[in-house]
CSV table of C-alpha atoms in Angstrom, one decimal:
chain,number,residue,atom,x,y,z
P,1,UNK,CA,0.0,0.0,0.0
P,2,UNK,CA,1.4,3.5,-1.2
P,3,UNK,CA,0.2,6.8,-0.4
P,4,UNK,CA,0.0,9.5,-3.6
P,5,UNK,CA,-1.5,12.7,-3.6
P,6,UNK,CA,-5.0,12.6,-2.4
P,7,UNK,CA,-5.1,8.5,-3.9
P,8,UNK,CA,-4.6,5.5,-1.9
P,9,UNK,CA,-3.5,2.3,-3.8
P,10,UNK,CA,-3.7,-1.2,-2.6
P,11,UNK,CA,-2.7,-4.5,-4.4
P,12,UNK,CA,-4.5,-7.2,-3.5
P,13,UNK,CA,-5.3,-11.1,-4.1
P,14,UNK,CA,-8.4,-10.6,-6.4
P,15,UNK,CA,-5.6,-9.6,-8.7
P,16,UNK,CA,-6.5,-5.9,-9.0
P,17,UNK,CA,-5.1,-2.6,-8.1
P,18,UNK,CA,-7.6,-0.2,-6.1
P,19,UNK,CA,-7.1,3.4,-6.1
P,20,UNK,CA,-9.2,5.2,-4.2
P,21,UNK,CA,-9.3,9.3,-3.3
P,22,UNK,CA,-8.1,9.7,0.6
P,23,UNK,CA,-10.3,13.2,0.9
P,24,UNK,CA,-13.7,11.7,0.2
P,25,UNK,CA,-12.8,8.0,0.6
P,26,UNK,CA,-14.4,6.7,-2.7
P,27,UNK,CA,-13.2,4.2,-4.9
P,28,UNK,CA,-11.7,6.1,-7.7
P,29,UNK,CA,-10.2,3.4,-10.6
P,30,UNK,CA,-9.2,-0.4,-10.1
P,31,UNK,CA,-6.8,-1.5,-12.5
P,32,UNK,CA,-6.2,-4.6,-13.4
P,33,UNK,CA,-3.3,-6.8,-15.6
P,34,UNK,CA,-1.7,-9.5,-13.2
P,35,UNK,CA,-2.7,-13.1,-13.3
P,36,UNK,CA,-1.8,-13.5,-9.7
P,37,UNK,CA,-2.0,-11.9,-6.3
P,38,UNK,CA,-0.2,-8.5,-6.1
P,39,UNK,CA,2.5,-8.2,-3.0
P,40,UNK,CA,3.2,-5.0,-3.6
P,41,UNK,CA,3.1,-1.2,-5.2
P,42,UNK,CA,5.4,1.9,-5.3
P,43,UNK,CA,4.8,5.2,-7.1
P,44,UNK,CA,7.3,7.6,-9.1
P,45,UNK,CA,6.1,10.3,-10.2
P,46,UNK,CA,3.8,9.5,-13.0
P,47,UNK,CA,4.4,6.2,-12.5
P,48,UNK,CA,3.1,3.1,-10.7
P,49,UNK,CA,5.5,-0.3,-10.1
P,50,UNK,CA,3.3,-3.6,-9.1
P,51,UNK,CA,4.8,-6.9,-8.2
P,52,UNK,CA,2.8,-10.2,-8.0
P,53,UNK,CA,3.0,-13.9,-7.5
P,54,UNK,CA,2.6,-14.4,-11.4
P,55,UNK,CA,6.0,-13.7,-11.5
P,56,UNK,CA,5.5,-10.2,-13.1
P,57,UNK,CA,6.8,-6.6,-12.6
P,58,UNK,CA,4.4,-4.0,-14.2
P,59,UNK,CA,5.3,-0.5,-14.6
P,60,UNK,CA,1.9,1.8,-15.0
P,61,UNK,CA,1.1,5.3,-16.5
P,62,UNK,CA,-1.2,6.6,-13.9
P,63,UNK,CA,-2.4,9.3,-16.1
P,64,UNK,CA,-3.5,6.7,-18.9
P,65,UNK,CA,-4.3,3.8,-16.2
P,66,UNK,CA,-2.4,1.2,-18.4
P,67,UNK,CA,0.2,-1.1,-18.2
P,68,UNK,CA,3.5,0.7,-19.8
P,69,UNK,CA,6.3,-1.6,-19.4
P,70,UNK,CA,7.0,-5.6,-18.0
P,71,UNK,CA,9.9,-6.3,-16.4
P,72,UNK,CA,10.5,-9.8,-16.8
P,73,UNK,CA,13.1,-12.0,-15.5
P,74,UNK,CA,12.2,-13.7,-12.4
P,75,UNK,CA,11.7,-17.1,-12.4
P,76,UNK,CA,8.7,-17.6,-9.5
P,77,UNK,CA,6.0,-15.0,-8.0
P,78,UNK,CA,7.5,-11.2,-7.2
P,79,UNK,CA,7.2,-10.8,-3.3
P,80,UNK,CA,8.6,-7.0,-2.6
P,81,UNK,CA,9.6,-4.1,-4.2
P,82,UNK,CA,11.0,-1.3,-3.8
P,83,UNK,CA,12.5,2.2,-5.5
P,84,UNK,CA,15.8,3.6,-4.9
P,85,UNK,CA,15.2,7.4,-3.0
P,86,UNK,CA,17.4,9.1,-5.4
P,87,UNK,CA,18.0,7.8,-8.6
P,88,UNK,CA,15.8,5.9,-10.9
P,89,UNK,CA,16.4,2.2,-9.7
P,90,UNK,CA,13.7,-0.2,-9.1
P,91,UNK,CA,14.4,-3.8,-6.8
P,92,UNK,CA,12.2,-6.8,-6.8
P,93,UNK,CA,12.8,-9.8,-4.9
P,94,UNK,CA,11.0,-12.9,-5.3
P,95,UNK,CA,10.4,-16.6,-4.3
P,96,UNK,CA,13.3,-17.1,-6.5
P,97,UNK,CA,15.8,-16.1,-3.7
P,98,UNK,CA,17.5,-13.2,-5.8
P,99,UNK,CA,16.7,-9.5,-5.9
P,100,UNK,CA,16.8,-7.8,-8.8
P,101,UNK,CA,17.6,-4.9,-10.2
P,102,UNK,CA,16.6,-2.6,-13.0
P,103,UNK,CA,17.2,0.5,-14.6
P,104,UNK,CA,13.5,2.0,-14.5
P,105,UNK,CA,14.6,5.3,-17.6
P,106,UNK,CA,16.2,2.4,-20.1
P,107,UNK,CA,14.1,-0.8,-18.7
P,108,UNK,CA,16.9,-2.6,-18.5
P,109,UNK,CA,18.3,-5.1,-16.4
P,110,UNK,CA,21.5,-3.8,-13.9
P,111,UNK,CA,22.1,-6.5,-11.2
P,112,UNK,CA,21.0,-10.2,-9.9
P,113,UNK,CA,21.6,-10.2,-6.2
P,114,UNK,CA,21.7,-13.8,-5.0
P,115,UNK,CA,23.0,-15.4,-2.2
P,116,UNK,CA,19.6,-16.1,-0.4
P,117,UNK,CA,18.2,-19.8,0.3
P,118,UNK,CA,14.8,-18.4,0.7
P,119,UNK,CA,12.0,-16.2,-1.0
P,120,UNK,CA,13.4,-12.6,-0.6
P,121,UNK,CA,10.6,-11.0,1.0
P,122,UNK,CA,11.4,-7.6,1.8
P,123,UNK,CA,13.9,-4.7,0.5
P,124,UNK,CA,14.8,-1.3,2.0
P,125,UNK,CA,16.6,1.5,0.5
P,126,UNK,CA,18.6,3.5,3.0
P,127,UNK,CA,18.7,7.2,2.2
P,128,UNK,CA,21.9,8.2,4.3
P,129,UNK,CA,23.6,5.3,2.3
P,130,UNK,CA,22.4,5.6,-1.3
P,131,UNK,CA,25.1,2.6,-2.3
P,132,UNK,CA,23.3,0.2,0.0
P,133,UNK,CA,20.0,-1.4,-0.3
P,134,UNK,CA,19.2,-4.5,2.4
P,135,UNK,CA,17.3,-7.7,1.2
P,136,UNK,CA,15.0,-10.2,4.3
P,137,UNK,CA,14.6,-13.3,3.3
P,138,UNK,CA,12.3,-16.4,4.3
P,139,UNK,CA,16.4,-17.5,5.0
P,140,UNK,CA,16.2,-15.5,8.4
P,141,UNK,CA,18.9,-13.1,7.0
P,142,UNK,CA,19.3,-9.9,6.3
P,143,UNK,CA,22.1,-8.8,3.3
P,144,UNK,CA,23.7,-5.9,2.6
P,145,UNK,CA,24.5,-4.8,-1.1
P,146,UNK,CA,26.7,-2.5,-2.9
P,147,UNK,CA,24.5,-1.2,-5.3
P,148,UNK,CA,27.6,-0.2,-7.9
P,149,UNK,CA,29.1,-3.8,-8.1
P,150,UNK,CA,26.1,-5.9,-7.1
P,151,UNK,CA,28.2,-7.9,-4.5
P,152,UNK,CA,27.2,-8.8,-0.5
P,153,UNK,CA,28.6,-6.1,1.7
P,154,UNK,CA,27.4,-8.0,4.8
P,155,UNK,CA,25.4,-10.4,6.2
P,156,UNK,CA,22.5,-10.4,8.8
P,157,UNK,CA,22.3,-13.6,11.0
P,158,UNK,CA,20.4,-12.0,13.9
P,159,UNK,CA,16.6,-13.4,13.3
P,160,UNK,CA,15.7,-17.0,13.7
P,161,UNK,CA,12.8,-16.6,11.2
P,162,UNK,CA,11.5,-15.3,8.1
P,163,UNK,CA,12.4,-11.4,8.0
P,164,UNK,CA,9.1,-9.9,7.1
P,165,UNK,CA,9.7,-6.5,7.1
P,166,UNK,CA,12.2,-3.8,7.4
P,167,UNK,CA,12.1,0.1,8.0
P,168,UNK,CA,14.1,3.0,8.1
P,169,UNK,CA,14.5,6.1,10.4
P,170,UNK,CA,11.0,8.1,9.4
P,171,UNK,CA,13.0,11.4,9.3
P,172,UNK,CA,15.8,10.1,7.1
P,173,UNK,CA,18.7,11.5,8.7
P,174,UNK,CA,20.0,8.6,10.6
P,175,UNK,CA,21.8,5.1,9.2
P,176,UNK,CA,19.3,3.0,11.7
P,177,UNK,CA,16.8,0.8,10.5
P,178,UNK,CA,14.6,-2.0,12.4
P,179,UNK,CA,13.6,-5.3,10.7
P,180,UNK,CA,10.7,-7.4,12.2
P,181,UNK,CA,10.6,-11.3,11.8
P,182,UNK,CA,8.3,-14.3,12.6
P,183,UNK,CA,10.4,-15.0,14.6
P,184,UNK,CA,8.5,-12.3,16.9
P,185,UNK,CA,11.3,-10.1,17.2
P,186,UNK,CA,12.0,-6.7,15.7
P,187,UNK,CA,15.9,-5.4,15.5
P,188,UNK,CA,17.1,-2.3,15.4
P,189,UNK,CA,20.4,-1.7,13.4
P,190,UNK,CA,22.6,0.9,13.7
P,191,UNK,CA,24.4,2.0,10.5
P,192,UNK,CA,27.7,2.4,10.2
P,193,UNK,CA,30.8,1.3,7.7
């Protein structure tokens, strides 16, 4: 779920998009184009990312309402996605165990981060660190990548179940950010080299 200007979107398992205006909380548009259940949705601009279990990546004009671009390339349903804060990078990680990366101006493929052995199931950008992006995985890790050469920087071994979720200072100005995990813990890290 993503908030835009006076929208709301949500993905959801009937396989459609719902955008719906926040002010008067009426169902604006519902889109639909995947053949599977939607995990999740990020906005840029004009544009709308959506990432589902049929193994596709859409890309969406929101002023047409139409599918614009696939991205195609992973090999089992889309799980999480996410959009670098600064330049124009999109990550998806999948049931595949890899994340992957793509230039969102050329709609090309940049990077395959692999080195799960589980579904990667969440990502987070980190603002203060614009090089790094971290991938949770269904492995109980979290990983560290260097966005330039597409290589581990670290790994996470501090869950003993599936990382679900990970966030990041709300204000942006610190190198913190706290994970949460079936495990029915939630860790804060502290960034640092």
């Amino acid at each position: 779920m993503k908030r835009g200007k006076r929208r709301y979107e949500i993905g959801s398992v009937d396989r459609t998009i719902k955008i719906w205006d926040l002010a008067s909380g009426r169902l604006k548009l519902t889109l639909t184009g995947h053949v599977g259940q939607i995990r999740g949705v990020a906005i840029r601009n004009k544009n709308m990312f959506s990432a589902g279990e049929d193994k596709q990546v859409k890309c969406w004009d929101l002023e047409q309402n139409k599918v614009v671009h696939s991205f195609h390339g992973h090999l089992h349903g889309v799980y999480c996605l996410a959009l670098h804060p600064t330049i124009d990078v999109l990550f998806t990680g999948s049931r595949d165990c890899v994340c992957r990366v793509w230039d969102i101006r050329t709609k090309t493929h940049i990077h395959v981060f692999s080195g799960h052995e589980n579904t990667v199931s969440s990502i987070l950008t980190l603002p203060t660190h614009p090089q790094v992006v971290a991938t949770g995985s269904h492995d109980s890790t979290i990983k560290l990548w260097d966005t330039r050469y597409g290589k581990t920087m670290e790994t996470l071994a501090h869950h003993k179940k599936t990382v679900r979720a990970m966030a990041h200072h709300p204000k942006g100005h610190c190198s913190s950010f706290a994970s949460a995990s079936t495990d029915g813990n939630i860790k804060k890290f502290n960034g640092s080299e």
